Coordinates of C-alpha atoms in Angstrom, one line a residue:
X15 CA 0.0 0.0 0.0
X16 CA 3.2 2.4 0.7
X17 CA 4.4 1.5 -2.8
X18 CA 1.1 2.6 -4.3
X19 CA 0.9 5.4 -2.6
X20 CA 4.0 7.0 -3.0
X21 CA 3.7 5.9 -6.5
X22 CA 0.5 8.1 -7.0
X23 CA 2.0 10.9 -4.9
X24 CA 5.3 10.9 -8.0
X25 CA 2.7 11.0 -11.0
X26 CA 0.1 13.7 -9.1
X27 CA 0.5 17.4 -8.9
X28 CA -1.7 20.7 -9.4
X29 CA -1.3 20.8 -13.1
X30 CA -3.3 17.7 -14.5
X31 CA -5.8 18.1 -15.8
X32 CA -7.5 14.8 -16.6
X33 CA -7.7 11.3 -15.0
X34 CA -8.9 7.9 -16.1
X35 CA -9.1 5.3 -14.3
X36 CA -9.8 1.9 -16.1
X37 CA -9.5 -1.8 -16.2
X38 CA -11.2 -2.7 -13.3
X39 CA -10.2 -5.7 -11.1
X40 CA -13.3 -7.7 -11.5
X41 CA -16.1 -8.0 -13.9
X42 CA -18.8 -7.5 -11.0
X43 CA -17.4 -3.8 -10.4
X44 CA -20.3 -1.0 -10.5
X45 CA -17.9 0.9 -12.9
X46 CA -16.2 0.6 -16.4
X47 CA -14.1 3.2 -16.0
X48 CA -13.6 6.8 -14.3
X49 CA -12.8 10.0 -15.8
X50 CA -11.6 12.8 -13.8
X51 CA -11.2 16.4 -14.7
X52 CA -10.0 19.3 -13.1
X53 CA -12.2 22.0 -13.3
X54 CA -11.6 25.5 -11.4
X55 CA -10.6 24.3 -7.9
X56 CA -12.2 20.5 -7.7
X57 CA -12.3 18.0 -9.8
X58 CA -15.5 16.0 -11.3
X59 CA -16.0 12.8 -11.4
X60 CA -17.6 10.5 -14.2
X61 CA -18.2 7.0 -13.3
X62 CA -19.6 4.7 -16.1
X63 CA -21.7 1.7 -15.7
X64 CA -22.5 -0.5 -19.1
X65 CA -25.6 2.3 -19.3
X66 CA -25.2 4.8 -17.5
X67 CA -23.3 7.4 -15.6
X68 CA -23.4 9.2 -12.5
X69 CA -21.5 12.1 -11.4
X70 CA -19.1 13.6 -8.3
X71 CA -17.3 16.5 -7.4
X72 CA -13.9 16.0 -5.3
X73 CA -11.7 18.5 -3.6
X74 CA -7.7 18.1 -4.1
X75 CA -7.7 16.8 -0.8
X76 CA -10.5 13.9 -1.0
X77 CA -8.8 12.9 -4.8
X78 CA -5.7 11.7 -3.5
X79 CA -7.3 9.9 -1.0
X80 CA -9.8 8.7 -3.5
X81 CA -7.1 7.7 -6.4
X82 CA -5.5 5.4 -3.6
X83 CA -8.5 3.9 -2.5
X84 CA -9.5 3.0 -5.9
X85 CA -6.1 2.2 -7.4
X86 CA -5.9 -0.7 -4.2
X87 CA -9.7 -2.0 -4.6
X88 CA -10.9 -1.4 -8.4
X89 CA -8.5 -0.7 -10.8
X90 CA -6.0 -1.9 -12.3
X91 CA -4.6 1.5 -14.4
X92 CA -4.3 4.8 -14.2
X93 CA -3.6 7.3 -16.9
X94 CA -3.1 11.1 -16.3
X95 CA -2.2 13.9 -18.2
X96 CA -0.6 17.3 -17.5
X97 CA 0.3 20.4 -20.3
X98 CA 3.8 18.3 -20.6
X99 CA 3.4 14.3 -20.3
X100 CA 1.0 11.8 -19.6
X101 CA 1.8 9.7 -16.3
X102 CA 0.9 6.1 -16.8
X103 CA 0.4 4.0 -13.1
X104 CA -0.3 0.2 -14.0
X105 CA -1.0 -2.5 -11.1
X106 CA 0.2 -6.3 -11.6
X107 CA -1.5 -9.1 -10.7
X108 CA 0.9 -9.5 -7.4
X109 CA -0.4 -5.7 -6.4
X110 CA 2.7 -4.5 -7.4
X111 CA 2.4 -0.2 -9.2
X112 CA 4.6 0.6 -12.2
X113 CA 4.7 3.9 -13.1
X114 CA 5.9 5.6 -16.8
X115 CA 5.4 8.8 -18.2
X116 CA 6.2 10.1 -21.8
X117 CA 5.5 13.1 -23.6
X118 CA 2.6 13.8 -24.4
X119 CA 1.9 13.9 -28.6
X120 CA -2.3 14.4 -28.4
X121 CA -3.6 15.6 -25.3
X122 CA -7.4 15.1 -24.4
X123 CA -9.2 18.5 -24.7
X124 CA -9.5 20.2 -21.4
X125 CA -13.0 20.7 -19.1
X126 CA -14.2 23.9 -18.6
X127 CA -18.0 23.4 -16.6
X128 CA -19.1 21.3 -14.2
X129 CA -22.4 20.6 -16.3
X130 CA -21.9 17.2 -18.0
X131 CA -24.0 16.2 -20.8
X132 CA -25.7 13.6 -19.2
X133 CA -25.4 9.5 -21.0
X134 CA -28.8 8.6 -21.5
X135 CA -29.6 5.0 -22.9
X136 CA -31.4 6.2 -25.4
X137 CA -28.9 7.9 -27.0
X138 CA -28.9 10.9 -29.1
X139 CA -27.2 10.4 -32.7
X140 CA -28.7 6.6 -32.8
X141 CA -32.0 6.7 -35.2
X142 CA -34.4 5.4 -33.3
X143 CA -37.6 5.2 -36.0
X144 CA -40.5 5.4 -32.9
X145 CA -38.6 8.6 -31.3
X146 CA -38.4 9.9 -35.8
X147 CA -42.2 9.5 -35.7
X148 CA -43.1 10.7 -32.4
X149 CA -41.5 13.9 -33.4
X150 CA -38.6 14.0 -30.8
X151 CA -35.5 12.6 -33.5
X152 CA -34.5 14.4 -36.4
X153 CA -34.1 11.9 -39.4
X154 CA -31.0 12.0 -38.8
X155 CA -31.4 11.4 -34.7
X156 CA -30.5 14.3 -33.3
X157 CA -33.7 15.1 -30.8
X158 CA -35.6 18.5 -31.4
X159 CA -34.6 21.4 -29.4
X160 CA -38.3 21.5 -28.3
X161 CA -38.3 17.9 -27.5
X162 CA -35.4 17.6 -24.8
X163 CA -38.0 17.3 -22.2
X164 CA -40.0 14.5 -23.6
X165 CA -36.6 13.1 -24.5
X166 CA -35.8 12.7 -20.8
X167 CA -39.0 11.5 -19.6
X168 CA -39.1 8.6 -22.2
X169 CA -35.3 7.7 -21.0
X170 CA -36.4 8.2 -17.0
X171 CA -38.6 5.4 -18.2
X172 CA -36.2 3.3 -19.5
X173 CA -34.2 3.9 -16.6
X174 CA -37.0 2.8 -14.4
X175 CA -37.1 -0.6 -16.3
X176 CA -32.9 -1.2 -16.8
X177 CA -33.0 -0.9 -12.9
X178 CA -34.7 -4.0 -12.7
X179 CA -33.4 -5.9 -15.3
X180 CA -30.1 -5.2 -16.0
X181 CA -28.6 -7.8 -13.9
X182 CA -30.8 -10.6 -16.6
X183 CA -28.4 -13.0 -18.0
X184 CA -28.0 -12.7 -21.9
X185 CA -29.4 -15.5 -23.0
X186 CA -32.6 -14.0 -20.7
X187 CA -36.1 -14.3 -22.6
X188 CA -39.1 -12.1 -21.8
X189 CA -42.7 -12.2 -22.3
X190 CA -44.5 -8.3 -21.7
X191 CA -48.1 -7.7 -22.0
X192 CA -49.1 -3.7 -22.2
X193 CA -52.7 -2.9 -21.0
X194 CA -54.0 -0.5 -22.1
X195 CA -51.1 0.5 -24.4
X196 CA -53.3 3.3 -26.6
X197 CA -51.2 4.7 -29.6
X198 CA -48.1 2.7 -27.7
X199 CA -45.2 5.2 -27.9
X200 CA -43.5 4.0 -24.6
X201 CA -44.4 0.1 -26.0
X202 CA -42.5 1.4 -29.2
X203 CA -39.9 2.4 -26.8
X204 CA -39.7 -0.7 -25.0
X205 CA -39.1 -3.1 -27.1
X206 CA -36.5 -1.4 -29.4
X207 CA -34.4 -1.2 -25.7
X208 CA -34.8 -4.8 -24.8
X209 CA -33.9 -5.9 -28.3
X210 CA -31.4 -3.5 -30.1
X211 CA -30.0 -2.4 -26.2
X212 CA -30.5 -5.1 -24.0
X213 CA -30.0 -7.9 -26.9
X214 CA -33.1 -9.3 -25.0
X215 CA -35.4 -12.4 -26.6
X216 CA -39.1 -10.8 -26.4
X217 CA -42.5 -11.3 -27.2
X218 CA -44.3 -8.5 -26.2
X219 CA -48.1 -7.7 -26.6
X220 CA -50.1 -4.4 -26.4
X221 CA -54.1 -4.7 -25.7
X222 CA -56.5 -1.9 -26.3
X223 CA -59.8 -1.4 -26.7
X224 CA -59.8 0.8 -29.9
X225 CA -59.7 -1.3 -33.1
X226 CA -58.7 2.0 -35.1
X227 CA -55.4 2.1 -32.5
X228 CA -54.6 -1.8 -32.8
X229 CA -54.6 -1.4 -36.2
X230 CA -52.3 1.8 -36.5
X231 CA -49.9 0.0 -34.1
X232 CA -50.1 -3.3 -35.7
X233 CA -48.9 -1.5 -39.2
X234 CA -46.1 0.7 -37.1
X235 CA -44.6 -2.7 -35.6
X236 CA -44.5 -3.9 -39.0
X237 CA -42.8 -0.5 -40.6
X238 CA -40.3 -1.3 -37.9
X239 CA -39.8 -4.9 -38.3
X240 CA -40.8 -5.7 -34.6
X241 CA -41.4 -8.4 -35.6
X242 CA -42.1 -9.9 -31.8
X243 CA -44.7 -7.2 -31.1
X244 CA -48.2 -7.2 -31.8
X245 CA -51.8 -5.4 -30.7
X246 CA -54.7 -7.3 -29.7
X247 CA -58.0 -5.9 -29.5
X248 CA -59.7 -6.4 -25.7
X249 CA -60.5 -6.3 -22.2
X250 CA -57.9 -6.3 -19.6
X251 CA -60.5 -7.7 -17.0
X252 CA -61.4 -10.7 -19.8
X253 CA -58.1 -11.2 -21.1
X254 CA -56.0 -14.9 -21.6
X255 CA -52.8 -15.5 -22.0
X256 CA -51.5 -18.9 -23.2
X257 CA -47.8 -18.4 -22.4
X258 CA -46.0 -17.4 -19.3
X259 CA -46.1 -13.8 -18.6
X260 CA -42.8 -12.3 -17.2
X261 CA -43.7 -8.5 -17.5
X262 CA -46.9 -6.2 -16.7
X263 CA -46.8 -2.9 -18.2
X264 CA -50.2 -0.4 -17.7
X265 CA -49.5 3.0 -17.8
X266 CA -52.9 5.1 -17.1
X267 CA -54.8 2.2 -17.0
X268 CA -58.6 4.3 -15.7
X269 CA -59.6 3.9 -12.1
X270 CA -60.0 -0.2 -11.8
X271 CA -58.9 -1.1 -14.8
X272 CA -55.4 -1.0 -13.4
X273 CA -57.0 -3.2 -10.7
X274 CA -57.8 -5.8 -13.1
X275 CA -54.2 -5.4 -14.1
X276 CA -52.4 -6.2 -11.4
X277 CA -54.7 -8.7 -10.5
X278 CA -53.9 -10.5 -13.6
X279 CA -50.3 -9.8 -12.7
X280 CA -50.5 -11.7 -9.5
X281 CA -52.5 -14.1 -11.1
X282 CA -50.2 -15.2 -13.5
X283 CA -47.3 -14.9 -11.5
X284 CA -45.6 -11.8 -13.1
X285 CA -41.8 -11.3 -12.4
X286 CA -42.1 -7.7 -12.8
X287 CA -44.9 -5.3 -12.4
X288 CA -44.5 -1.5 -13.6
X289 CA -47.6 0.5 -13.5
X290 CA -48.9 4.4 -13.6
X291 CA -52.5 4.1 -12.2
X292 CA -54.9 6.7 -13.1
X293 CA -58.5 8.0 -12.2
X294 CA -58.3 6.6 -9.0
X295 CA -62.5 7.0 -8.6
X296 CA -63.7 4.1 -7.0
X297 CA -62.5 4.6 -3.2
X298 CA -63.6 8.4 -3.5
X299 CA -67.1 7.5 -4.2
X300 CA -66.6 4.6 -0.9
X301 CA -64.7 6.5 1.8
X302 CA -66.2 7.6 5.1
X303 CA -64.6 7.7 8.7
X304 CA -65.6 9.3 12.1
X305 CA -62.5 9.7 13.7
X306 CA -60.6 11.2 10.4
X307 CA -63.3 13.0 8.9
X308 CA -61.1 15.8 8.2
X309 CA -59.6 14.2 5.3
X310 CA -63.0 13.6 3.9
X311 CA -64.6 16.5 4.8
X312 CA -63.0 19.1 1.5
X313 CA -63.8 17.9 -1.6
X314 CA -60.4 18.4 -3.5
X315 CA -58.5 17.0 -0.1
X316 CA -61.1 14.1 -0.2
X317 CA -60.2 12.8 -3.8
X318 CA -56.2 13.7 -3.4
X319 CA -56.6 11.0 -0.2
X320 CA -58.6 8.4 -2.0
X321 CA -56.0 8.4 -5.1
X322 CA -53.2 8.2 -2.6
X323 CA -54.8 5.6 -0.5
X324 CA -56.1 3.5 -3.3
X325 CA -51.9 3.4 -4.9
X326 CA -51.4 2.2 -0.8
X327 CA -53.5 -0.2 -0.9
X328 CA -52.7 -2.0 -4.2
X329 CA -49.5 -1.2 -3.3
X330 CA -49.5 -3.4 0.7
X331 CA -51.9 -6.2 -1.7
X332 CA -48.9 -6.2 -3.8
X333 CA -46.7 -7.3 -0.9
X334 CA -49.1 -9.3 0.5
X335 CA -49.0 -11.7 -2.6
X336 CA -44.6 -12.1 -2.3
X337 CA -43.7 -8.9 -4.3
X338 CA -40.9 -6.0 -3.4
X339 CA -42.6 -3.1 -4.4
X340 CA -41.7 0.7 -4.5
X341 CA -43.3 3.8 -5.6
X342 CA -41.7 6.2 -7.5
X343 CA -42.0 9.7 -9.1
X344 CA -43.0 9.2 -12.9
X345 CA -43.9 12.4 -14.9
X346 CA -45.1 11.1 -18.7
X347 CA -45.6 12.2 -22.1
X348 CA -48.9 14.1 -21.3
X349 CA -48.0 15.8 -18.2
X350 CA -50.5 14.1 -16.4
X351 CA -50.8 15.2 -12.4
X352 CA -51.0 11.2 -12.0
X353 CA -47.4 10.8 -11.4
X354 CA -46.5 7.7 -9.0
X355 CA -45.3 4.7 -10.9
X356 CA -45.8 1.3 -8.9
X357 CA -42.5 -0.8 -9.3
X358 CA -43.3 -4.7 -7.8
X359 CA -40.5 -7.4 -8.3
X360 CA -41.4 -11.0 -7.5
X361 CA -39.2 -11.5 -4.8
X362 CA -38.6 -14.3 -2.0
X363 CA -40.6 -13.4 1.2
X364 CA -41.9 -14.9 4.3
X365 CA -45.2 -15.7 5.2
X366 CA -44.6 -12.9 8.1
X367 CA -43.9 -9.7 6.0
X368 CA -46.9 -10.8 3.7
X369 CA -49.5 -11.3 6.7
X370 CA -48.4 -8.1 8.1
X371 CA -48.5 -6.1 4.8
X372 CA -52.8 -7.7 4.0
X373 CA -53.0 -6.4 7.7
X374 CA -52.1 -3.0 6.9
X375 CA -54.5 -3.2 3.9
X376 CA -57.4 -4.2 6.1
X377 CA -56.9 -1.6 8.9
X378 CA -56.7 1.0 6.1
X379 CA -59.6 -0.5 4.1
X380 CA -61.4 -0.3 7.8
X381 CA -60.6 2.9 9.1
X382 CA -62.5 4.2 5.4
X383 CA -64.8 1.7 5.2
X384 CA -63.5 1.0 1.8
X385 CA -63.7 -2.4 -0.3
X386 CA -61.4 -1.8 -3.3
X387 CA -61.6 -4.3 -6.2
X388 CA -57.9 -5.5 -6.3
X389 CA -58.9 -7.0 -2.6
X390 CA -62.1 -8.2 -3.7
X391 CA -60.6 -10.2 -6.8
X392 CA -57.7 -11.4 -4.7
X393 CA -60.0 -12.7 -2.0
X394 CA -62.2 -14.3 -4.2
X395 CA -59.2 -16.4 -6.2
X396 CA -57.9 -17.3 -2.7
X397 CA -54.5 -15.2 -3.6
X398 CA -55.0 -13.6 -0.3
X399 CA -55.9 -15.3 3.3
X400 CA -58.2 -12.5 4.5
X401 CA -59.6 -14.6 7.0
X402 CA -55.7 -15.2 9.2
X403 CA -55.5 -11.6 10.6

């Protein structure tokens, strides 16, 4: 560790102004590589996953400490530059650092802000035909200078999804079904990541209950050659499925029709669930308490409290029935106040944590008298033991 650090101490000094650290010591590292500059008086960081990047500022201080750290636990190479030579730090396999320098021929170009263009997985530059006819790409895929916001909201969403899979093996196939998926641009979206980005086997299906839309969609899939995609005219509360379903996508998905959703989703066993309920009617129409009737008592309070406490509920039924679930903050393409996406991951859990999640449903459901359909179908296919609390 003395070698190393006296070896980074020789090759570091106040005029470099760039850093990258790469070849990391094992495949499972969170990062690819580092890139440091030095910007004004700090430095900024850039770490790089496969997809993404996140960012860091650093005093001179906390960088020496933080080159030494990583030097002994993630990398294997270190390559600096200054207005003179580039310093060159590589570690063996024994943990033994090496330093060269030489002069340096190209340079890389200098930072001068701390405001990094930010590496989105949709990239800019890439054609993506959905994004050309949505109106955000150029032909040439360059996005709109009016469309930057729409741009980041359809790659939030991708993030939201890469979160969950990006750990799936490559060989990994997956079966998605999109209620409610109306003209489809996110389900456009979708599958061109899991296929041209994730390198993903899918067979994905949209279901609407506009033939004029199914058939639209049905010709844009084709234009694309999607060839694993296809629209289906029909109910979400009727609809069968012959092959195992991996994925649940509904996005705005009215009042209980999102119920029906998810209901199918635990039905069938869904790995993953990602849903954006909206019109959350039914509980508002339902609720009444004594002893908090000053939620109820102001219209606009009473329906803000009924959306929130049906996404709790089908939220804790969630649980109840062996899924991880989180809410998150999920502005779309419309601007829609409706803004909490439900993210629920089949996950291992114990008949404890899934009793104690149904009895936070039913104390909720009793304090509002409330008898919301998700619990009602649940109940009724014996997904739930209502009766054990």
């Amino acid at each position: 560790m003395n070698d190393l650090i006296t070896t980074v101490e020789a090759c570091f000094n106040q005029k470099i102004y760039k850093i990258i650290l790469s070849k990391p010591r094992s495949k499972t590292s969170d990062y690819k590589k580092i890139v440091i500059s030095h910007i004004k008086e700090a430095y900024h960081l850039e770490k790089f996953t496969a997809t993404q990047v996140f960012n860091e500022n650093l005093s001179t201080g906390q960088l020496s400490e933080f080159l030494n750290q990583s030097l002994k636990h993630d990398f294997l190479q270190y390559n600096a530059w200054d207005d003179q030579f580039e310093y060159i730090i590589q570690i063996s396999k024994k943990g033994k650092p090496s330093m060269t320098r030489k002069a340096v021929k190209e340079a890389p170009a200098k930072a001068n802000t701390h405001n990094r263009k930010k590496n989105y997985i949709l990239q800019e530059g890439v054609v993506i035909a959905p994004l050309v006819d949505m109106g955000i790409f150029t032909k040439e895929g360059k996005v709109v200078k009016t469309m930057y916001d729409k741009f980041r909201q359809i790659n939030r969403f991708v993030e939201i999804i890469d979160d969950e899979i990006k750990n799936l093996a490559p060989e990994a196939e997956l079966n998605v079904i999109d209620f409610g998926c109306g003209k489809s641009y996110l389900t456009f979206i979708l599958y061109y990541y899991l296929t041209e980005i994730k390198n993903i086997k899918v067979r994905m299906v949209g279901l609407d209950l506009k033939s004029d839309v199914i058939d639209q969609c049905n010709a844009s899939a084709q234009k694309y050659g999607y060839d694993n995609l296809t629209f289906e005219l029909g109910n979400i509360d009727a609809y069968q499925t012959s092959f195992p379903v991996d994925m649940i996508i509904t996005l705005h998905a009215c009042d209980t029709a999102t119920d029906f959703a998810l209901y199918n989703a635990i039905k069938w066993n869904a790995k993953l669930i990602f849903s954006v309920p909206c019109c959350q009617h039914e509980l508002n129409a339902q609720m009444e308490t004594a002893e908090l009737s000053l939620l109820t008592k102001y219209g606009i309070i009473k329906e803000r409290t009924a959306a929130l406490i049906t996404d709790a509920i089908r939220s804790g039924l969630l649980e109840a029935c062996g899924y991880k679930v989180q809410l998150l903050e999920f502005v779309d393409l419309a601007h829609t106040p409706k803004n909490i996406l439900i993210r629920a991951k089949k996950t291992p859990s114990t008949e404890k944590r899934k009793a104690q999640a149904l009895a936070e449903v039913k104390t909720t459901m009793q304090a509002f008298s409330l008898k919301p359909t998700l619990f009602q179908l649940l109940e009724t296919d014996k997904l739930i033991n209502s009766n054990k609390n």
